[in-house]
PDB file of C-alpha atoms and ligand atoms in Angstrom:
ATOM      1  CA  UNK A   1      30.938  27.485  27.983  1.00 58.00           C
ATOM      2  CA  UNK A   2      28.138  25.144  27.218  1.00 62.00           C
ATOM      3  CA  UNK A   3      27.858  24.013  23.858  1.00 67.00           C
ATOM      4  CA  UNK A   4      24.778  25.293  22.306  1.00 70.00           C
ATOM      5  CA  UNK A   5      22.263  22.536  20.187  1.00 74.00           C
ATOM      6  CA  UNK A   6      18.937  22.771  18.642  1.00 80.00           C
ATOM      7  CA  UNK A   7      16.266  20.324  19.666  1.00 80.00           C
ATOM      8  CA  UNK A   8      14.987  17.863  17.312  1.00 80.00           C
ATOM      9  CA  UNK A   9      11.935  18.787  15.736  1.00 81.00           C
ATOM     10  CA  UNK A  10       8.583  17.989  17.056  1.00 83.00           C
ATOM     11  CA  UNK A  11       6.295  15.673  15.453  1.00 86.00           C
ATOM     12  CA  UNK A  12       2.966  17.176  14.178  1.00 89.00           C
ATOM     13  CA  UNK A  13       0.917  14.567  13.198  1.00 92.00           C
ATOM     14  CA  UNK A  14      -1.850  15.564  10.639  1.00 93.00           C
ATOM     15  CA  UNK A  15      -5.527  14.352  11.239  1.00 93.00           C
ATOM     16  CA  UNK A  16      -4.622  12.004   8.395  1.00 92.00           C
ATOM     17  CA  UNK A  17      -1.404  10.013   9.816  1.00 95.00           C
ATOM     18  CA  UNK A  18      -2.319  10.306  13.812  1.00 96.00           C
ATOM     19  CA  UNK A  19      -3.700   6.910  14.098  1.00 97.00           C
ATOM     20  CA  UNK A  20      -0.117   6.018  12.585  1.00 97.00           C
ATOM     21  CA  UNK A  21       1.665   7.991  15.332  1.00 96.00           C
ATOM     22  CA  UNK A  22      -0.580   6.864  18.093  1.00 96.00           C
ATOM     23  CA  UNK A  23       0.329   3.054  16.728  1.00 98.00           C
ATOM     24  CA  UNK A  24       3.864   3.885  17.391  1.00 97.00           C
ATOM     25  CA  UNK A  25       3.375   4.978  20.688  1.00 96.00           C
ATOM     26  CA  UNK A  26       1.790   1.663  21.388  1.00 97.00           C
ATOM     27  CA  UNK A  27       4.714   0.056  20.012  1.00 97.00           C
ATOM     28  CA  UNK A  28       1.922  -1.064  16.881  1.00 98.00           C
ATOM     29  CA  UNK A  29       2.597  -0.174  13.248  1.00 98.00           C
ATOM     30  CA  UNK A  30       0.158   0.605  11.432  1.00 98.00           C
ATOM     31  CA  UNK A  31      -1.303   1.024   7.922  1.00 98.00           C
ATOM     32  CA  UNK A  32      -4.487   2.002   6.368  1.00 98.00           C
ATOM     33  CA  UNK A  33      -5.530  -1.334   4.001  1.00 98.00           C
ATOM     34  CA  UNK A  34      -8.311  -0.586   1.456  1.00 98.00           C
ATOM     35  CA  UNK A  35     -11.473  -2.260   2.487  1.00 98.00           C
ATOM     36  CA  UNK A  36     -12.591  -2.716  -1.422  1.00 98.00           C
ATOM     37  CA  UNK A  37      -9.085  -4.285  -3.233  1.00 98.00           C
ATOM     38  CA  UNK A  38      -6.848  -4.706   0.040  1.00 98.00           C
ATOM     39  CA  UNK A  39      -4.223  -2.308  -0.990  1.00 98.00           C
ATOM     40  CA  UNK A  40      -2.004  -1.218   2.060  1.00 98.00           C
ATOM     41  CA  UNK A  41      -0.651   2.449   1.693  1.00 97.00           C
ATOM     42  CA  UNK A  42       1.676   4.811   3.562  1.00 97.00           C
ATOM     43  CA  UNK A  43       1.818   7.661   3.892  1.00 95.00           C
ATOM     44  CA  UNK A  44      -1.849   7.977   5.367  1.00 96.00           C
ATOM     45  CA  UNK A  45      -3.928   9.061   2.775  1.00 95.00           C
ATOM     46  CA  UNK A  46      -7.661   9.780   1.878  1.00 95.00           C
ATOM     47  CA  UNK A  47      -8.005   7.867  -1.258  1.00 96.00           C
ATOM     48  CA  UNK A  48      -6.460   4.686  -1.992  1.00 97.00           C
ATOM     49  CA  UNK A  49      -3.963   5.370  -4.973  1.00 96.00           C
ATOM     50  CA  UNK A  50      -5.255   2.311  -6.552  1.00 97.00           C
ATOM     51  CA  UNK A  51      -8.819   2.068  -6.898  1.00 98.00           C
ATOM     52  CA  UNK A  52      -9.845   5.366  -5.260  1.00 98.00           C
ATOM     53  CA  UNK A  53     -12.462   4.253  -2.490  1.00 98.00           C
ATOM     54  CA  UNK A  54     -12.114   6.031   0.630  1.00 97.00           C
ATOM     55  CA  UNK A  55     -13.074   2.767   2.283  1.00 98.00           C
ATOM     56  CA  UNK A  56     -10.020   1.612   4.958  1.00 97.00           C
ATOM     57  CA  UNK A  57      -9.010   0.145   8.339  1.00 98.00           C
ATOM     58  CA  UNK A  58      -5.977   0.785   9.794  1.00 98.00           C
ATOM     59  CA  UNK A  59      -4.859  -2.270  10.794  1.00 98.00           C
ATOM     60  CA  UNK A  60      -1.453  -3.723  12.182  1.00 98.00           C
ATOM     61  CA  UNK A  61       1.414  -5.018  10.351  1.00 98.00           C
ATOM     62  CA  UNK A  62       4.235  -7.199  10.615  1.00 97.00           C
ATOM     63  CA  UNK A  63       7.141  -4.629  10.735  1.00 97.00           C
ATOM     64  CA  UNK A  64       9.170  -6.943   8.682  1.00 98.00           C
ATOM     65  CA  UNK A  65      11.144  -5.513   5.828  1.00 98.00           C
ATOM     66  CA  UNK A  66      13.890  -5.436   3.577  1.00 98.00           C
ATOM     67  CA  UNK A  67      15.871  -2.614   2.651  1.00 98.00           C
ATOM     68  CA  UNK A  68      15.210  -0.978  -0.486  1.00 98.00           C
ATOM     69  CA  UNK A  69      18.056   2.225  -0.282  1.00 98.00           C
ATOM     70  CA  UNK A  70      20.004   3.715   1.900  1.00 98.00           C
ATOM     71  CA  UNK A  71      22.808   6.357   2.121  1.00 97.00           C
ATOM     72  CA  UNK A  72      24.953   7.564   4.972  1.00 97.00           C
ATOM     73  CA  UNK A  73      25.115  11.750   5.878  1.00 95.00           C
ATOM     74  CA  UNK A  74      28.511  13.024   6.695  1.00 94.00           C
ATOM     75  CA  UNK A  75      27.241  17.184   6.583  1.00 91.00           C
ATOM     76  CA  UNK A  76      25.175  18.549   9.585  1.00 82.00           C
ATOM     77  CA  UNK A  77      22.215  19.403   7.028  1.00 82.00           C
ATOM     78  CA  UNK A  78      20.565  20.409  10.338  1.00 84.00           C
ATOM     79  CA  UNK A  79      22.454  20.853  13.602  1.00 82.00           C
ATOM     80  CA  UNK A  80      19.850  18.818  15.636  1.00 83.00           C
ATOM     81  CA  UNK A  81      21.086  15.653  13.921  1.00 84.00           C
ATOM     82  CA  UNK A  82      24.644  14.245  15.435  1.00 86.00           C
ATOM     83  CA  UNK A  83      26.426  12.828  12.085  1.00 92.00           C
ATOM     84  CA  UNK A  84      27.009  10.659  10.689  1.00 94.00           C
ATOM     85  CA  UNK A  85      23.360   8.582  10.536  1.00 94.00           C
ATOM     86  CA  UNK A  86      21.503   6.571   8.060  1.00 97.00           C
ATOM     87  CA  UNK A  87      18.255   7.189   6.251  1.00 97.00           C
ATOM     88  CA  UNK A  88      16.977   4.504   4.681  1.00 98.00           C
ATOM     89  CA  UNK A  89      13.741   3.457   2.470  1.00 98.00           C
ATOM     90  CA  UNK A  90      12.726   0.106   3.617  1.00 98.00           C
ATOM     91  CA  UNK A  91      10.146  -1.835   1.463  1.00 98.00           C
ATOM     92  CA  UNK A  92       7.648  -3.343   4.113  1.00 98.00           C
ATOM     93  CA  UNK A  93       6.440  -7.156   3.378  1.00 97.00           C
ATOM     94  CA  UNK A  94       2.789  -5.528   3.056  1.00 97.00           C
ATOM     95  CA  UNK A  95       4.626  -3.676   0.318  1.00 97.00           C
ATOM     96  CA  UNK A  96       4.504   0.205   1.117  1.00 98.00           C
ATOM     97  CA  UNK A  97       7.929   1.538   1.296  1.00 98.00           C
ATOM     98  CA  UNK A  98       8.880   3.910   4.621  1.00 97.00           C
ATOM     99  CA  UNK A  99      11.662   5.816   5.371  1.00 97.00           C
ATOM    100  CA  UNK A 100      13.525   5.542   8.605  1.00 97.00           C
ATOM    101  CA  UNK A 101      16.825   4.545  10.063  1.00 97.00           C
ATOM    102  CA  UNK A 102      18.569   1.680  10.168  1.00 98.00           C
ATOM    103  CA  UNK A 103      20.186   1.060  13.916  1.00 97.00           C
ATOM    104  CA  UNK A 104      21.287  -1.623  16.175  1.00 97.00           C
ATOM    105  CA  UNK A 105      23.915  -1.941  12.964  1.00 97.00           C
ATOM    106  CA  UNK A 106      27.209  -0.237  12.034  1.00 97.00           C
ATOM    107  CA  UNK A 107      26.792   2.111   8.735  1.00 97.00           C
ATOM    108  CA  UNK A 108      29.070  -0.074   6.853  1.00 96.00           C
ATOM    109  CA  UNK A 109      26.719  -3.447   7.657  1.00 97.00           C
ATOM    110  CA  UNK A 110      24.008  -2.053   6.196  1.00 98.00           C
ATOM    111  CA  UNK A 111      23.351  -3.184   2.222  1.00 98.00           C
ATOM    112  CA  UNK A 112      20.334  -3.541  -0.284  1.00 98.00           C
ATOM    113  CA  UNK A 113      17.998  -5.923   0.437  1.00 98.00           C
ATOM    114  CA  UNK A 114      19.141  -6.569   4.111  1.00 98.00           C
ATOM    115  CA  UNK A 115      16.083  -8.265   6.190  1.00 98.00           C
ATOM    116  CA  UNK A 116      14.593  -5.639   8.940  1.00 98.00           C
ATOM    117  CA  UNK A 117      12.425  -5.342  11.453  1.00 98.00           C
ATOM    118  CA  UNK A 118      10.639  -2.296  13.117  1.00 98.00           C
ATOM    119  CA  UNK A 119      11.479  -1.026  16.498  1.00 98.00           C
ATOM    120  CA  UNK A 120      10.226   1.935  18.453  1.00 97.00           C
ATOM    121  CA  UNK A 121      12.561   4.281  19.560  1.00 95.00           C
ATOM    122  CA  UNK A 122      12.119   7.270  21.815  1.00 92.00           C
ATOM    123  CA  UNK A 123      13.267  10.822  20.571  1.00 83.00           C
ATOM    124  CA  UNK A 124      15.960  11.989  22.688  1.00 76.00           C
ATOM    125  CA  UNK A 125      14.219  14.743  24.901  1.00 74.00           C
ATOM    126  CA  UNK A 126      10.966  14.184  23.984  1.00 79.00           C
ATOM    127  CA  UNK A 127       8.005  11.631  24.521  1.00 85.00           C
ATOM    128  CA  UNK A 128       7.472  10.288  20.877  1.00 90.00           C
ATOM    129  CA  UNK A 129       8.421   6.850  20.219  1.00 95.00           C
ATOM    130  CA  UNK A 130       9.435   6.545  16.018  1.00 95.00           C
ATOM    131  CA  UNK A 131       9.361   3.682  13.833  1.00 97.00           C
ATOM    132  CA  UNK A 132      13.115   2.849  13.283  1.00 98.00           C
ATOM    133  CA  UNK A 133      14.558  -0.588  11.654  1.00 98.00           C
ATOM    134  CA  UNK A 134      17.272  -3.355  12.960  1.00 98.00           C
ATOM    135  CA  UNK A 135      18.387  -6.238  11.261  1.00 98.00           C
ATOM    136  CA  UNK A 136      15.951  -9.203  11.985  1.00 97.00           C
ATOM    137  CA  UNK A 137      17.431 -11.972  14.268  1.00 85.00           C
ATOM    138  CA  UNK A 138      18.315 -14.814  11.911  1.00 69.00           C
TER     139      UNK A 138
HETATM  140 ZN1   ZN B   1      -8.297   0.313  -3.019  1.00 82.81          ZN
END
């Protein structure tokens, strides 16, 4: 009998973050930068959350990084996800912090502050490419 498994769920992006999913599918990412005090922010937002002018570009960055947490799941919190995997907040060099996971890496490589870089990776059974981080070639 054929082993039965979820999909993995389906991005929705908002009207708010789709130019940041549509950069990803370009292999871009992006982040809005406020055009009155330069402030880069993610997640996609209105207002910037430091002077409050709706004023912004999105425009592309690096994709370097650094790792700012991490933690490894052992439990199936939701059977779509094969364990064990890594989430991880990495601190971009713009400064705006993402989550995502760390991969072209064992688990047990990965430690605080680790340099990173962005790849796009393709969702198993789907078309969306995500934002997901390696260690940067030294
Ligand atoms: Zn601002």
């Amino acid at each position: 009998m054929a082993e039965f498994k979820l999909p993995k769920p389906l991005l929705a992006p908002s009207e708010d973050s789709k130019p940041f999913w549509d950069g990803c599918q370009r292999q871009e990412l992006l982040l809005q930068k406020c055009d009155d005090c330069g402030f880069h922010r993610f997640p996609p937002s209105v207002l910037c959350p430091r002077c409050m002018s709706m004023n912004h570009q999105w425009v592309k960055v690096s994709g370097k990084a650094r790792i700012f947490s991490w933690q490894v799941t052992h439990q199936p919190f939701y059977p779509a996800w094969d364990t064990p995997y890594n989430v991880a907040i990495v601190e971009l060099e713009e400064g705006p912090r993402i989550h995502s996971n760390i991969i072209g890496c064992n688990n047990d490589d990965i430690y605080i502050d680790m340099p990173v870089e962005v790849v796009f990776e393709k969702v198993e059974d789907q078309e969306w490419l995500l934002p997901k981080f390696k260690p940067s070639a030294k």
